[in-house]
Coordinates of C-alpha atoms in Angstrom, one line a residue:
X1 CA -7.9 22.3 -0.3
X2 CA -9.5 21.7 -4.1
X3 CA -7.9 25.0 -5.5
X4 CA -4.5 24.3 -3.8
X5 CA -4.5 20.3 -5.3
X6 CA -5.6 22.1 -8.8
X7 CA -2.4 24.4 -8.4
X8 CA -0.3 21.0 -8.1
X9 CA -1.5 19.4 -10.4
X10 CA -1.5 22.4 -13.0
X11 CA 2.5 22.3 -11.7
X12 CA 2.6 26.0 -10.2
X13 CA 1.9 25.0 -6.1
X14 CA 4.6 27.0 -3.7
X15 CA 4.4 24.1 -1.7
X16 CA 8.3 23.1 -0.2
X17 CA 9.4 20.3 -2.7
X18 CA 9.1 16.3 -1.1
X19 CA 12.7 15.0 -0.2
X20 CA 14.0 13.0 -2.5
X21 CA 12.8 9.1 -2.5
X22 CA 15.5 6.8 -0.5
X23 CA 16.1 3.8 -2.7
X24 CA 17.7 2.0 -0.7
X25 CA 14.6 1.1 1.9
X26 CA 11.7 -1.4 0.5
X27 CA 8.9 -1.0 2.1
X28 CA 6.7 -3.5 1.3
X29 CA 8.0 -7.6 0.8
X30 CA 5.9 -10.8 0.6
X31 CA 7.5 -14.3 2.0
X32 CA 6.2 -17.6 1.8
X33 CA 4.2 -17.2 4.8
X34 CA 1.7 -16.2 2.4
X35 CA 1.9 -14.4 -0.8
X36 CA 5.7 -14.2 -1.7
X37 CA 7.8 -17.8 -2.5
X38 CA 10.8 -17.2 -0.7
X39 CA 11.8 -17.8 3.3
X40 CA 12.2 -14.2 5.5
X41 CA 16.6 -15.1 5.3
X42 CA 16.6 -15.4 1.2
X43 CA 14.5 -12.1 1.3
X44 CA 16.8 -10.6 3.8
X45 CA 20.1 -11.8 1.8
X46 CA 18.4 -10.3 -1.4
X47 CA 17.8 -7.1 -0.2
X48 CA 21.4 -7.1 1.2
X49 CA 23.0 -8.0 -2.2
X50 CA 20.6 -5.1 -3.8
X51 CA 22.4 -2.5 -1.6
X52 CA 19.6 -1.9 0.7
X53 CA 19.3 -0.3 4.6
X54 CA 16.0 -1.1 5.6
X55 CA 13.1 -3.7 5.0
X56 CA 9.4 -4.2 5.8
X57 CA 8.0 -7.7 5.7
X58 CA 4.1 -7.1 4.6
X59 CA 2.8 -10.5 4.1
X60 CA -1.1 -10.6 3.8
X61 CA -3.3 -11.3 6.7
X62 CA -6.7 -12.0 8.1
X63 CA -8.9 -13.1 10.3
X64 CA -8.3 -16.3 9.7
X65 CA -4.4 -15.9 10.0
X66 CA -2.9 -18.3 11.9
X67 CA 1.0 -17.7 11.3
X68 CA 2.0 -14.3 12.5
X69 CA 3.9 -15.6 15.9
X70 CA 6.1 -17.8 13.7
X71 CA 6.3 -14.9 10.9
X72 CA 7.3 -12.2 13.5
X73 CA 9.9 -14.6 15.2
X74 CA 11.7 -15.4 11.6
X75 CA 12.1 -11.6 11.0
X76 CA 13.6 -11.2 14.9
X77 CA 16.1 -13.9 14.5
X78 CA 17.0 -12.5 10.4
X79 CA 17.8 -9.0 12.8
X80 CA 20.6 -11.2 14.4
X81 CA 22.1 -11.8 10.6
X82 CA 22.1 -8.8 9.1
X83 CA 22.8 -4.6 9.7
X84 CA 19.7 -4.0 8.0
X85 CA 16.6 -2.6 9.7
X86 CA 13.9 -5.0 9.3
X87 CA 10.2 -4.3 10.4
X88 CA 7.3 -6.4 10.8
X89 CA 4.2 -5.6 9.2
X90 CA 1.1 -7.2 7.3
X91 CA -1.0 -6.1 4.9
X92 CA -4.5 -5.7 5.9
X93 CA -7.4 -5.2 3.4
X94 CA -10.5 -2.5 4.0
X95 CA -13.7 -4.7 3.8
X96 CA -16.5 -1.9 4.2
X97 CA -17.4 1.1 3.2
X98 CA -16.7 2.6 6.6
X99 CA -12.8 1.8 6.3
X100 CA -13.4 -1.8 8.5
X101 CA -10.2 -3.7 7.6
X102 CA -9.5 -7.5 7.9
X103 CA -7.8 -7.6 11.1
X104 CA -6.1 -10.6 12.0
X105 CA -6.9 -12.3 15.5
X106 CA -3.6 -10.6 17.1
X107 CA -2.0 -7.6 16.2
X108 CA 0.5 -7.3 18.7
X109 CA 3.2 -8.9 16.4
X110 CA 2.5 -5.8 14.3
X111 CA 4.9 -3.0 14.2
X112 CA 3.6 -1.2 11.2
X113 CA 0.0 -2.0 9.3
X114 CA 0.1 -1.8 5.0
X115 CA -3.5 -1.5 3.7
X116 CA -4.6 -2.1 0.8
X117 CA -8.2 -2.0 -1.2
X118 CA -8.0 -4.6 -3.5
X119 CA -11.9 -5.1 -3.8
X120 CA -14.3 -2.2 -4.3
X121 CA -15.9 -2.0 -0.7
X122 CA -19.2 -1.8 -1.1
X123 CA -22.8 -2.2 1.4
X124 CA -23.2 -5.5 0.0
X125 CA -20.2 -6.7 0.5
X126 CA -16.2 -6.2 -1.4
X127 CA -16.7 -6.6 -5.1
X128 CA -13.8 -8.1 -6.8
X129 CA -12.7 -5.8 -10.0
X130 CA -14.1 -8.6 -12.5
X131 CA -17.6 -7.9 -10.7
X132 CA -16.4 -3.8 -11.0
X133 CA -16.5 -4.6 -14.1
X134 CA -19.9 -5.9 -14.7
X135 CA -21.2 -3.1 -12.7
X136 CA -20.5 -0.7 -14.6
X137 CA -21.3 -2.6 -18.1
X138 CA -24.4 -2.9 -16.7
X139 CA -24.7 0.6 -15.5
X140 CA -25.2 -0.2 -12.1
X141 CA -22.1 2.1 -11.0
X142 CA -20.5 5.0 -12.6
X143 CA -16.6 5.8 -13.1
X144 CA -16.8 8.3 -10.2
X145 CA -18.7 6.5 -8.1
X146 CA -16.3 3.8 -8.1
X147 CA -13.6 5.8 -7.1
X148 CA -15.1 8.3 -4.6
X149 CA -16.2 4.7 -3.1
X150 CA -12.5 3.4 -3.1
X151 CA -10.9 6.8 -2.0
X152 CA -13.2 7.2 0.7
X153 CA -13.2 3.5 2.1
X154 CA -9.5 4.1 2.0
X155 CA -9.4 7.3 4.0
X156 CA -11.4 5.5 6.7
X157 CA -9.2 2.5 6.8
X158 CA -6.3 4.2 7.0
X159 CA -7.8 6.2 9.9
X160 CA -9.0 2.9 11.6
X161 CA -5.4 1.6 11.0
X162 CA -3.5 4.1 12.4
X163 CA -5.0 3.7 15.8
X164 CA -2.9 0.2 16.1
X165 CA 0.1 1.0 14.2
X166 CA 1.9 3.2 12.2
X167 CA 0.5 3.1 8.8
X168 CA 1.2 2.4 5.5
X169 CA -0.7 2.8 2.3
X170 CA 0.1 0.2 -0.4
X171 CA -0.6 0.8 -3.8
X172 CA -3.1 3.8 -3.7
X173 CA -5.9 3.6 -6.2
X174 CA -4.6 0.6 -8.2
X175 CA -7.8 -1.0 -7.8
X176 CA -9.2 1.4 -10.5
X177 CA -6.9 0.7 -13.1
X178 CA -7.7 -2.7 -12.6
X179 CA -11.4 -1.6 -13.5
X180 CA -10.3 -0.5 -16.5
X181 CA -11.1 3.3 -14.6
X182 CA -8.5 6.6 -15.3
X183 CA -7.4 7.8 -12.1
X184 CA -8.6 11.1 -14.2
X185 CA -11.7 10.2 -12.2
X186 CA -10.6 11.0 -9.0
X187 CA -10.9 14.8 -8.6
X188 CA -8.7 17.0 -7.3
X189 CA -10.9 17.6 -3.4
X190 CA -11.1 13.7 -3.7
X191 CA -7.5 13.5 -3.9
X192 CA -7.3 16.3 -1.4
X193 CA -9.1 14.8 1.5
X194 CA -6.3 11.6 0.9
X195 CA -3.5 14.0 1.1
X196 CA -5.2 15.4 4.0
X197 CA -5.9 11.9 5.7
X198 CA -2.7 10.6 5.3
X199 CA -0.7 13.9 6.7
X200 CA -3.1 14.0 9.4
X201 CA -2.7 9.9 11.0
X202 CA 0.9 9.6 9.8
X203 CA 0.6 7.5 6.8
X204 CA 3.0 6.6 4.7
X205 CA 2.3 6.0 0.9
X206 CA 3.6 3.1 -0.9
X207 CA 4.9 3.9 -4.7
X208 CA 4.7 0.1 -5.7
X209 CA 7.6 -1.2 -7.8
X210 CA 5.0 -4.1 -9.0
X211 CA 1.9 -2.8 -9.3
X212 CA 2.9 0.6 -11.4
X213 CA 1.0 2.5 -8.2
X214 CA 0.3 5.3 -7.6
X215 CA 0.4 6.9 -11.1
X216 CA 3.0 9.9 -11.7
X217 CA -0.4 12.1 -11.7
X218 CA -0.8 11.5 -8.1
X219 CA 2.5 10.7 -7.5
X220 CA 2.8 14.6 -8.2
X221 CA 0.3 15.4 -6.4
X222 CA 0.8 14.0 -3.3
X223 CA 4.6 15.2 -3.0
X224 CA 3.2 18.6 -3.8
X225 CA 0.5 18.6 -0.6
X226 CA 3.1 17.0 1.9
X227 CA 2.8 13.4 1.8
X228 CA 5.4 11.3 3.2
X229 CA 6.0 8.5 0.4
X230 CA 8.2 5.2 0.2
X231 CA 9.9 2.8 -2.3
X232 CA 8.2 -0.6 -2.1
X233 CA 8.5 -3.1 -4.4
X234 CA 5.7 -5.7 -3.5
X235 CA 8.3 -8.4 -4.2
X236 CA 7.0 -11.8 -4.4
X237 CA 10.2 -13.1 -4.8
X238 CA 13.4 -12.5 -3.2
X239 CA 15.0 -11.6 -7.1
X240 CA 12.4 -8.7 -7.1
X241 CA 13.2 -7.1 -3.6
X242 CA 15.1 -3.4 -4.2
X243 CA 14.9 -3.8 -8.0
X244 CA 13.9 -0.2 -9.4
X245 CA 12.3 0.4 -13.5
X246 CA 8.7 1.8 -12.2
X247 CA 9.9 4.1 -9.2
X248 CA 13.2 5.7 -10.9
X249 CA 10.8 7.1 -14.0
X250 CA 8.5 8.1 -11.6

């Protein structure tokens, strides 16, 4: 799989090109419910002044999550309002090295899953990227460690995810730019066992509007090995939902 990524990436891979990214679905929205400002209708009257078809609420959960009934039930009576598709899903964050994610109490709201790594996973616990950081000032972690750690912990969780609900991965590796990291320092098999992960459960990758993610490196790359990707803006506010700068360079 490592000499057929370095063909991608090196632009001469016989792979079938990806289809052409559809526009007009976001797949990944925040409401007030948690992260976003606005109410699931403003989001959902946005989205239809911006043109769109289709919409995932993603709001972030955990285990202490206590919303997700009334959050599911606003997106089910929005569906009455509008010809757009609307999905419920949440964002769930990977917690341990061994892809553990931070499941809320009930998932059967759930019709889709988004995770993310926005801490480095570690044995001790998830390290913020300021403590990234300081690990490796101090020497404590290297570059690549860093990010075999956060590609591996999000192979696991995607696997882990995918068992529930169809699966969504939201803004691959931007955890490591955060870090102040290249994704340089993923290798090509690194990046390779994703590809092959996300083919294998299903998984949908997020090119996120708001978070510049994943880069057009590996946005190359994982068209070139098959990956089924998606526009998401990670809109916090309804203004931001189906707005396009990052994705249409990309």
């Amino acid at each position: 799989m490592g000499a057929e990524l370095e063909s991608v990436l090196d632009g001469t891979t016989l792979a079938a090109p990806a289809a052409a990214l559809d526009l007009r679905t976001d797949a990944h929205v925040h409401t007030g419910f948690a992260a976003g400002r606005d109410s699931v209708g403003v989001v959902v009257s946005a989205a239809d002044r911006a043109g769109l078809t289709s919409l995932t609420f993603a709001d972030q959960v955990g285990p202490d999550t206590s919303w997700l009934s009334a959050y599911a039930d606003a997106v089910r009576r929005a569906r009455q309002r509008t010809e757009l598709t609307l999905r419920v899903a949440a964002e769930v964050e990977v917690v341990q090295p061994d892809g553990w994610l931070a499941w809320p109490a009930d998932l059967g709201q759930l019709e889709a899953v988004s995770v993310a790594v926005s801490r480095l996973p570690l044995a001790t616990g998830p390290a913020t990227p300021r403590e990234v950081r300081s690990l490796l000032a101090a020497g404590r972690l290297t570059p690549d460690e860093v990010a075999e750690v956060a590609v591996t912990a999000t192979i696991k969780g995607i696997e882990r995810a995918s068992r529930y609900a169809p699966a969504q991965l939201a803004r691959p590796l931007s955890l490591l730019a955060q870090v102040g990291i290249d994704d340089s320092a993923v290798t090509p098999a690194v990046l390779g066992a994703l590809a092959a992960a996300c083919r294998s459960t299903g998984t949908v990758v997020e090119i996120s509007e708001a978070w510049r993610s994943p880069s057009p490196r590996v946005v190359a790359m994982l068209r070139g090995a098959g990956v089924a990707m998606v526009a998401a803006s990670d809109a916090r506010y309804a203004a931001e939902v189906g707005q396009w700068q990052y994705l249409r360079r990309v």
